[in-house]
Short mmCIF file of C-alpha atoms and ligand atoms in Angstrom, two decimals:
data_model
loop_
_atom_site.label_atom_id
_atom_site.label_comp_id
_atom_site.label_asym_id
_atom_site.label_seq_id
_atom_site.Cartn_x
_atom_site.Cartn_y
_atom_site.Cartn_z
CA UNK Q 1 0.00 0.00 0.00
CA UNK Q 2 1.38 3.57 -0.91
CA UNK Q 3 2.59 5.41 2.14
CA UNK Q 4 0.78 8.37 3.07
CA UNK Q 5 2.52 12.68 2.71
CA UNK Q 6 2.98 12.34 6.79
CA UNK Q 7 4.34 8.76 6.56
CA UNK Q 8 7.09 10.01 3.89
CA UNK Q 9 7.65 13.07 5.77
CA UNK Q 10 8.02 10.79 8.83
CA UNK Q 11 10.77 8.52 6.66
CA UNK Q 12 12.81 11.67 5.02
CA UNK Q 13 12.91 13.21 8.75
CA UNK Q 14 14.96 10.25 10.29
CA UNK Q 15 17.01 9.90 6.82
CA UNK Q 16 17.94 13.54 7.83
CA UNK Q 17 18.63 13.07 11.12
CA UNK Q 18 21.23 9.90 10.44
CA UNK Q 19 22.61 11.74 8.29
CA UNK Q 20 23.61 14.36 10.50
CA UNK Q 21 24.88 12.02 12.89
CA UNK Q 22 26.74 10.69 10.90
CA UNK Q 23 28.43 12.65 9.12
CA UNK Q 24 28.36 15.93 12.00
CA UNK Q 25 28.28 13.69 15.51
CA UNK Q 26 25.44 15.65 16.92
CA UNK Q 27 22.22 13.66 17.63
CA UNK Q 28 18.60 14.79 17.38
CA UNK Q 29 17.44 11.74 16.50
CA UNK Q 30 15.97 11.33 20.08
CA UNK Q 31 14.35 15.19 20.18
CA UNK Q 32 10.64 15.57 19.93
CA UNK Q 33 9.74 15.10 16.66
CA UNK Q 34 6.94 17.97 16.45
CA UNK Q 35 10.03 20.32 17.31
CA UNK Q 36 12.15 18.71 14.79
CA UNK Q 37 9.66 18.79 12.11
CA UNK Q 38 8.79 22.91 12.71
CA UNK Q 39 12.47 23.85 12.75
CA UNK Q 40 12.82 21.81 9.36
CA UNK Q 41 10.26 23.61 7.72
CA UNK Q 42 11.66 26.72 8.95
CA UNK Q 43 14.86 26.16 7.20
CA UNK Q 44 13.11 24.62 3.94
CA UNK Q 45 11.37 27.87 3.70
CA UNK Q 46 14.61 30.13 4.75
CA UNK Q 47 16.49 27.90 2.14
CA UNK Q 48 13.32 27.86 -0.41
CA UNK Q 49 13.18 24.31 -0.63
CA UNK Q 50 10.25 21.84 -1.22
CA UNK Q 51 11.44 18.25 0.05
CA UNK Q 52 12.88 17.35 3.13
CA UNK Q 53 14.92 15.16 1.41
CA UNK Q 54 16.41 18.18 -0.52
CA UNK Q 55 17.39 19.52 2.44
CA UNK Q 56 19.49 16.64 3.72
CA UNK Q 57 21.49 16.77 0.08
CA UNK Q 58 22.28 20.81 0.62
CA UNK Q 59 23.45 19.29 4.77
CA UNK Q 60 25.38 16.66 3.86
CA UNK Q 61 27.00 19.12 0.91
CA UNK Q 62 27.23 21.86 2.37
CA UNK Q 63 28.40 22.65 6.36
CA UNK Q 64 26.81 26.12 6.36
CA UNK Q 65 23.04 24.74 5.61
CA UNK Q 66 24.17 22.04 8.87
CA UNK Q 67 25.15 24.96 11.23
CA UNK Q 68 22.32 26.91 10.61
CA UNK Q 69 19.63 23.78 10.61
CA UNK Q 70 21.72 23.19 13.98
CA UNK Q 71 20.84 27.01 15.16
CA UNK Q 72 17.66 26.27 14.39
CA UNK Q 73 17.30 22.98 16.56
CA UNK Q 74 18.88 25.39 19.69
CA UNK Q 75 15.95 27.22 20.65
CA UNK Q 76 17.84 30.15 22.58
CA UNK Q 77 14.86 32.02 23.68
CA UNK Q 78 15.94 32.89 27.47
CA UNK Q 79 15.90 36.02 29.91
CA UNK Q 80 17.04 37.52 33.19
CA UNK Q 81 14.73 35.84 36.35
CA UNK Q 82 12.66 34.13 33.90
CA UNK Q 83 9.38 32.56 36.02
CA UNK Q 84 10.57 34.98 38.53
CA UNK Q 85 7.93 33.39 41.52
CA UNK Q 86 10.39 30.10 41.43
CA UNK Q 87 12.97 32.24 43.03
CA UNK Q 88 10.63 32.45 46.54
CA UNK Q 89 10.87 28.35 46.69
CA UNK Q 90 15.14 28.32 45.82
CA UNK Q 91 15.16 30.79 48.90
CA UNK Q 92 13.37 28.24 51.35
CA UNK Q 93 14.77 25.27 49.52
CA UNK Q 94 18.39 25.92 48.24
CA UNK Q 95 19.96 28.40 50.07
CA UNK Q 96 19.59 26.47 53.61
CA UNK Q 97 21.12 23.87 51.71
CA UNK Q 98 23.90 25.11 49.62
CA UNK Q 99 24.93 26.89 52.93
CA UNK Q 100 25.68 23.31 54.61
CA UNK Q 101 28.74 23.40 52.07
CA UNK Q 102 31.93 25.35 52.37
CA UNK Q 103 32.11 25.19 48.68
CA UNK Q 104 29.40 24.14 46.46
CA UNK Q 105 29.43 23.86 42.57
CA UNK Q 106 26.35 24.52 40.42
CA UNK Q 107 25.63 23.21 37.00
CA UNK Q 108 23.48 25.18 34.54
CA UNK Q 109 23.11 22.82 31.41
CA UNK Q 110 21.36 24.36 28.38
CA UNK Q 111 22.24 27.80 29.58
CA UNK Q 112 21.37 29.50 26.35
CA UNK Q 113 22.97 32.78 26.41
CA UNK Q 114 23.39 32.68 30.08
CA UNK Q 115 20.78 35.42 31.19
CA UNK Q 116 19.75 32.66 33.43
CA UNK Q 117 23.52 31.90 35.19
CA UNK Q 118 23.99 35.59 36.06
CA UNK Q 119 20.22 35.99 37.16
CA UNK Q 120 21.60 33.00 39.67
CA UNK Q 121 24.72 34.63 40.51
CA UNK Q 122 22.97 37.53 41.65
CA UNK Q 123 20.12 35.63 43.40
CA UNK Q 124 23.50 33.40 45.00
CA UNK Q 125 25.33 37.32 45.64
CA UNK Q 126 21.95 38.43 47.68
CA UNK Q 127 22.42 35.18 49.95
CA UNK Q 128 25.77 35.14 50.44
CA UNK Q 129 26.67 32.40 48.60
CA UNK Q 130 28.30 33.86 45.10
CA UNK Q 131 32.17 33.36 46.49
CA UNK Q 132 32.25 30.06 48.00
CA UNK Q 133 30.19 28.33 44.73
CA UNK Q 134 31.38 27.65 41.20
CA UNK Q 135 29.02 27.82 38.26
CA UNK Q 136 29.17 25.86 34.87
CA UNK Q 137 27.07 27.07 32.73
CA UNK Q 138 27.27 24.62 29.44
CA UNK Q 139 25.61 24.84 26.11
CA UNK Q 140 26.05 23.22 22.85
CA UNK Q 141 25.70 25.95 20.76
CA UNK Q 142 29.13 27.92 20.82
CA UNK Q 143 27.71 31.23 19.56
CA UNK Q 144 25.09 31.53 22.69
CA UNK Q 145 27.79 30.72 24.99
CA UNK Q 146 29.98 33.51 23.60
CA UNK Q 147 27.21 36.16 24.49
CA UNK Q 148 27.56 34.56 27.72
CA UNK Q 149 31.16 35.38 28.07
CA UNK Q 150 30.69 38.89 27.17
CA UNK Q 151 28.13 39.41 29.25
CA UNK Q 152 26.66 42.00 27.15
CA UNK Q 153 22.98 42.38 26.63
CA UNK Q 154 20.39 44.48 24.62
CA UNK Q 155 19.10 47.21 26.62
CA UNK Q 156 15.84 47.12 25.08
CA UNK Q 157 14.45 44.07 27.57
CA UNK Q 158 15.93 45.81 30.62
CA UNK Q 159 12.56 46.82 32.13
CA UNK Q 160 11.16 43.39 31.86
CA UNK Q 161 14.20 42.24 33.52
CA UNK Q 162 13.93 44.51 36.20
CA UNK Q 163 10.62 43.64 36.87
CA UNK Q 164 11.37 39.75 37.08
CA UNK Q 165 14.35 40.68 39.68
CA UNK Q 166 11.74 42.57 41.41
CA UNK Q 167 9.33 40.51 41.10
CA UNK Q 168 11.95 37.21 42.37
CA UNK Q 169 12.25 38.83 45.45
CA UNK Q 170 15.26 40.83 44.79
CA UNK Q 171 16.12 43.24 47.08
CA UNK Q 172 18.56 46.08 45.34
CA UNK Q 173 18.10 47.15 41.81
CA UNK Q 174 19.52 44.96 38.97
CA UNK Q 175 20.95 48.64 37.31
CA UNK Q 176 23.64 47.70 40.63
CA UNK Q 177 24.75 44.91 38.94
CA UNK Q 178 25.46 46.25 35.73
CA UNK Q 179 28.25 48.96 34.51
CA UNK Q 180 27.99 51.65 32.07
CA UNK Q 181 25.09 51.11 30.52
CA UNK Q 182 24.05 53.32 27.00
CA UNK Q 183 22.66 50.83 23.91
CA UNK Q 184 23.60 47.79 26.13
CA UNK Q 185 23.44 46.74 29.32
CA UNK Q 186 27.57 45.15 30.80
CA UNK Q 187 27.09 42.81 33.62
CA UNK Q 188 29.36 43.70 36.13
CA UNK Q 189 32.48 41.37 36.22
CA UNK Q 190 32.30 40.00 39.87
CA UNK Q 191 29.39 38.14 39.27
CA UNK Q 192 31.32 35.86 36.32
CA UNK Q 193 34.71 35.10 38.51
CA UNK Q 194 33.58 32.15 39.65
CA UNK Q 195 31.77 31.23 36.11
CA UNK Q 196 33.01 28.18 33.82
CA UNK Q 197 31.89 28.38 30.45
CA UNK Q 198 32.08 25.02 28.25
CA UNK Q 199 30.54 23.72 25.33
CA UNK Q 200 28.65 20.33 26.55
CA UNK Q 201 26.19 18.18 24.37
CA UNK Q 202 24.02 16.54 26.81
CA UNK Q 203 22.90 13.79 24.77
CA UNK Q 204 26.65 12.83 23.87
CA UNK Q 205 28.95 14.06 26.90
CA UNK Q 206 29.29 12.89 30.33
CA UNK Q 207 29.43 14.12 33.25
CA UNK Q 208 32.32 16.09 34.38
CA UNK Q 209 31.95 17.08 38.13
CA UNK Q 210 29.66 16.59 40.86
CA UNK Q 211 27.17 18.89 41.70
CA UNK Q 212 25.21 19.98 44.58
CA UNK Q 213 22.66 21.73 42.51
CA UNK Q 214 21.80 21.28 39.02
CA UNK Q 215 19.50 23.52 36.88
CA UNK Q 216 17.90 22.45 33.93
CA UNK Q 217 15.34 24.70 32.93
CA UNK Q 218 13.54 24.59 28.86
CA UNK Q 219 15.79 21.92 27.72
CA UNK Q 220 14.09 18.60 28.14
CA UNK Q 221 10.84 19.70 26.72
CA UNK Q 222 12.47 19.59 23.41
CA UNK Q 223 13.25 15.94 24.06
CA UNK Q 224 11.50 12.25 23.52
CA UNK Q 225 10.50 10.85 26.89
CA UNK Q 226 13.23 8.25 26.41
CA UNK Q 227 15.93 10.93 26.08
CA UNK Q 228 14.46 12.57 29.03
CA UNK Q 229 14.66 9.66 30.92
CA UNK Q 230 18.62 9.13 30.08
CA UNK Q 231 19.40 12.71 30.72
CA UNK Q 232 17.60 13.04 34.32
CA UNK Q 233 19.84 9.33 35.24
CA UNK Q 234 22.87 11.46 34.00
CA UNK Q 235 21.91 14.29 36.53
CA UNK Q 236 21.49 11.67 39.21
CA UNK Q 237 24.60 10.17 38.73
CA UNK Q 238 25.97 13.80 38.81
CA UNK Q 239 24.17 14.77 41.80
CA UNK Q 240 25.96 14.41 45.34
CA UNK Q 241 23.07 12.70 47.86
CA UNK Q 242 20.67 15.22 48.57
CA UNK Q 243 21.66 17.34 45.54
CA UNK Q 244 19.18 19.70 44.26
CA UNK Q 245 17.80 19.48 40.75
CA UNK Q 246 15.41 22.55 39.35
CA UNK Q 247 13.70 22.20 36.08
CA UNK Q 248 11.63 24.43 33.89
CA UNK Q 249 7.91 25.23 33.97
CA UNK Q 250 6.43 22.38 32.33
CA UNK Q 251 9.14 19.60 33.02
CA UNK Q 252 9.36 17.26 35.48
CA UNK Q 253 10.79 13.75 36.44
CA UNK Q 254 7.27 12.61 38.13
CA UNK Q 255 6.10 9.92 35.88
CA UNK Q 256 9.40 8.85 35.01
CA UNK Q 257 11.33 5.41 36.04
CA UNK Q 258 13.45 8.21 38.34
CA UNK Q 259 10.35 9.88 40.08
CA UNK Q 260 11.33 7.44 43.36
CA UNK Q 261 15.29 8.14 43.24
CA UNK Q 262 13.90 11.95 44.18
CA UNK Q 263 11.93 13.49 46.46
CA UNK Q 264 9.88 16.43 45.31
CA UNK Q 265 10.85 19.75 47.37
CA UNK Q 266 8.36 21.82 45.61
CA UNK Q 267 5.93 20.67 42.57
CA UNK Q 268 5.30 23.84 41.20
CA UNK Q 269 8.63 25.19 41.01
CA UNK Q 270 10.29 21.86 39.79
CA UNK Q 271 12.20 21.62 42.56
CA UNK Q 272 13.71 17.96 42.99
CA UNK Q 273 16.09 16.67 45.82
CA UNK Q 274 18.34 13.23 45.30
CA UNK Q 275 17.70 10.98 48.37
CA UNK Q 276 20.47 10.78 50.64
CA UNK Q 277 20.58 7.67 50.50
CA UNK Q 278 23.54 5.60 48.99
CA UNK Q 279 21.06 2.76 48.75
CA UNK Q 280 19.26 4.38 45.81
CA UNK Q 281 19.98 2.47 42.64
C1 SAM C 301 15.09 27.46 25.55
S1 SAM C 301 16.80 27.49 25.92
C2 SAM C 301 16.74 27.45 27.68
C3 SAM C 301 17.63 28.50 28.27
C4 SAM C 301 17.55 28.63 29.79
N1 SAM C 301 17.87 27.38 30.44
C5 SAM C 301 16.20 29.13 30.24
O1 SAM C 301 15.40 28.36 30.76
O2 SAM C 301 15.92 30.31 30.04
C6 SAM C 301 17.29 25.83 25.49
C7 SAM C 301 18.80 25.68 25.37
O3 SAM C 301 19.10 24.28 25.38
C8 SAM C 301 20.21 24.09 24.52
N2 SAM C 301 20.27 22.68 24.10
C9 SAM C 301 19.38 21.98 23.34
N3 SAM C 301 19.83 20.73 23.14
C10 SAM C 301 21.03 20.65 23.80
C11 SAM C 301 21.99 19.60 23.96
N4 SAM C 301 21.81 18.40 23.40
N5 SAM C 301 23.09 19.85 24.70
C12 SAM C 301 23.29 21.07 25.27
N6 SAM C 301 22.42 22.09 25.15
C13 SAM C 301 21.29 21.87 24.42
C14 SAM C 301 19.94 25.04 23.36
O4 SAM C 301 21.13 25.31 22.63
C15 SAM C 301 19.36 26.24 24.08
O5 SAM C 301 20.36 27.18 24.35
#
């Protein structure tokens, strides 16, 4: 029987995806397919082109079509004390705990351009906790992580940022964390001494440290449930017992094969705690 538009579609989108594995070594081939499928058609119509399968012979051709398709797959969209209200709960839940530690290391994965790691580094200044914790903030997309380095943002979303610091429970302004500030705002360089900034793919690289707190916020949702599951066993194993884990908004690891390894600290802000004990397989 002849194969239906969706069912070719379906067939051309994993051809594309191998392909890209292997010839580039990144892998979507376990990322929500909806996603996948929008951000093709995005770059068939950037690139005017009418078969998926077209698009896979300009990849494989050409590396410039792969990097931007790859752009395309990391959805960067970010901002300073984004879901500001889930800063109230890290108060109660993580500072108490992250003071138990002389030093503690955080690990922001997916950091975008890493509005989110200094909105944390200010949240960690207010609480006395900046100097005595290290923060990774890891990415796979290179050209985000760069705007992270610089620290340099566009004025124009400074009010709403503002607000959200405000709004978090922050108790200065953020214009004290920033210096000289005309067409962009410079975030002040104290808050990025203790930063480390790496490129990490977290479907394809381990682990690299061990973390008492590990913030994951907008990444899995662009992931298959099976991916999800490997990633939050990767955080586990990353975790120190009674490490924190924080996801976004609509993520969570209730209703996964992990939802008994971790107790939940707060459901609406997707707070998650490792148990502490060693027992835990
Ligand atoms: C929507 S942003 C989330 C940014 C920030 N965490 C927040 O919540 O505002 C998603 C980020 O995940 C990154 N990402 C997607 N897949 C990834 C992977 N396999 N490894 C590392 N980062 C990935 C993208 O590059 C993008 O910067």
């Amino acid at each position: 029987m002849l194969k239906t538009k969706e069912e070719i579609e379906n067939i051309e989108i994993t051809q594309l995806l191998e392909a890209v594995y292997q010839i580039y070594g990144y892998d979507f081939r376990q990322y929500a397919r909806s996603t996948v499928k929008r951000r093709i058609k995005h770059r068939m119509e950037m690139n005017c082109i009418s078969h998926i399968t077209s698009l896979t012979e300009q990849i494989i051709h050409n590396p410039v079509t792969f990097n931007d398709f790859m752009f395309d797959l990391s959805i960067t969209v970010t901002e300073m004390f984004r879901d500001p209200e889930f800063y109230i709960p890290y108060k109660k839940h993580i500072v108490p705990f992250l003071k138990t530690y002389s030093f503690s290391n955080v690990w922001h994965v997916g950091c975008a351009t890493g509005e989110e790691v200094y909105s944390m580094a200010i949240f960690l200044s207010e609480n006395q906790l900046l100097k005595k914790t290290t923060q990774y903030a890891t990415d796979f997309n290179d050209h985000s992580l760069k705007i992270l380095k610089d620290g340099i943002y566009p004025m124009g979303e400074f009010k709403k940022w503002q607000n959200n610091y405000l709004d978090s429970g922050g108790v200065l302004s953020l214009s004290e964390y920033i210096e000289g500030a005309h067409s962009a705002i410079q975030m002040k360089k104290e808050l990025s001494e203790n930063f480390v900034i790496a490129n990490h793919n977290l479907v394809t690289d381990k682990n690299f440290a061990k973390m008492q707190l590990i913030i994951c916020k907008n990444v899995l949702i662009y992931f298959s449930s099976e991916l999800q599951n490997k990633v939050i066993e990767l955080f586990f194993d990353a975790l120190v017992p009674g490490g924190v884990l924080c996801l976004g908004k609509s993520e969570s690891i209730n209703f996964t094969p992990h939802q008994d390894k971790f107790k939940t600290l707060d459901r609406d802000a997707r707070i998650f705690q490792k148990e502490w004990s060693d027992n835990v397989i």
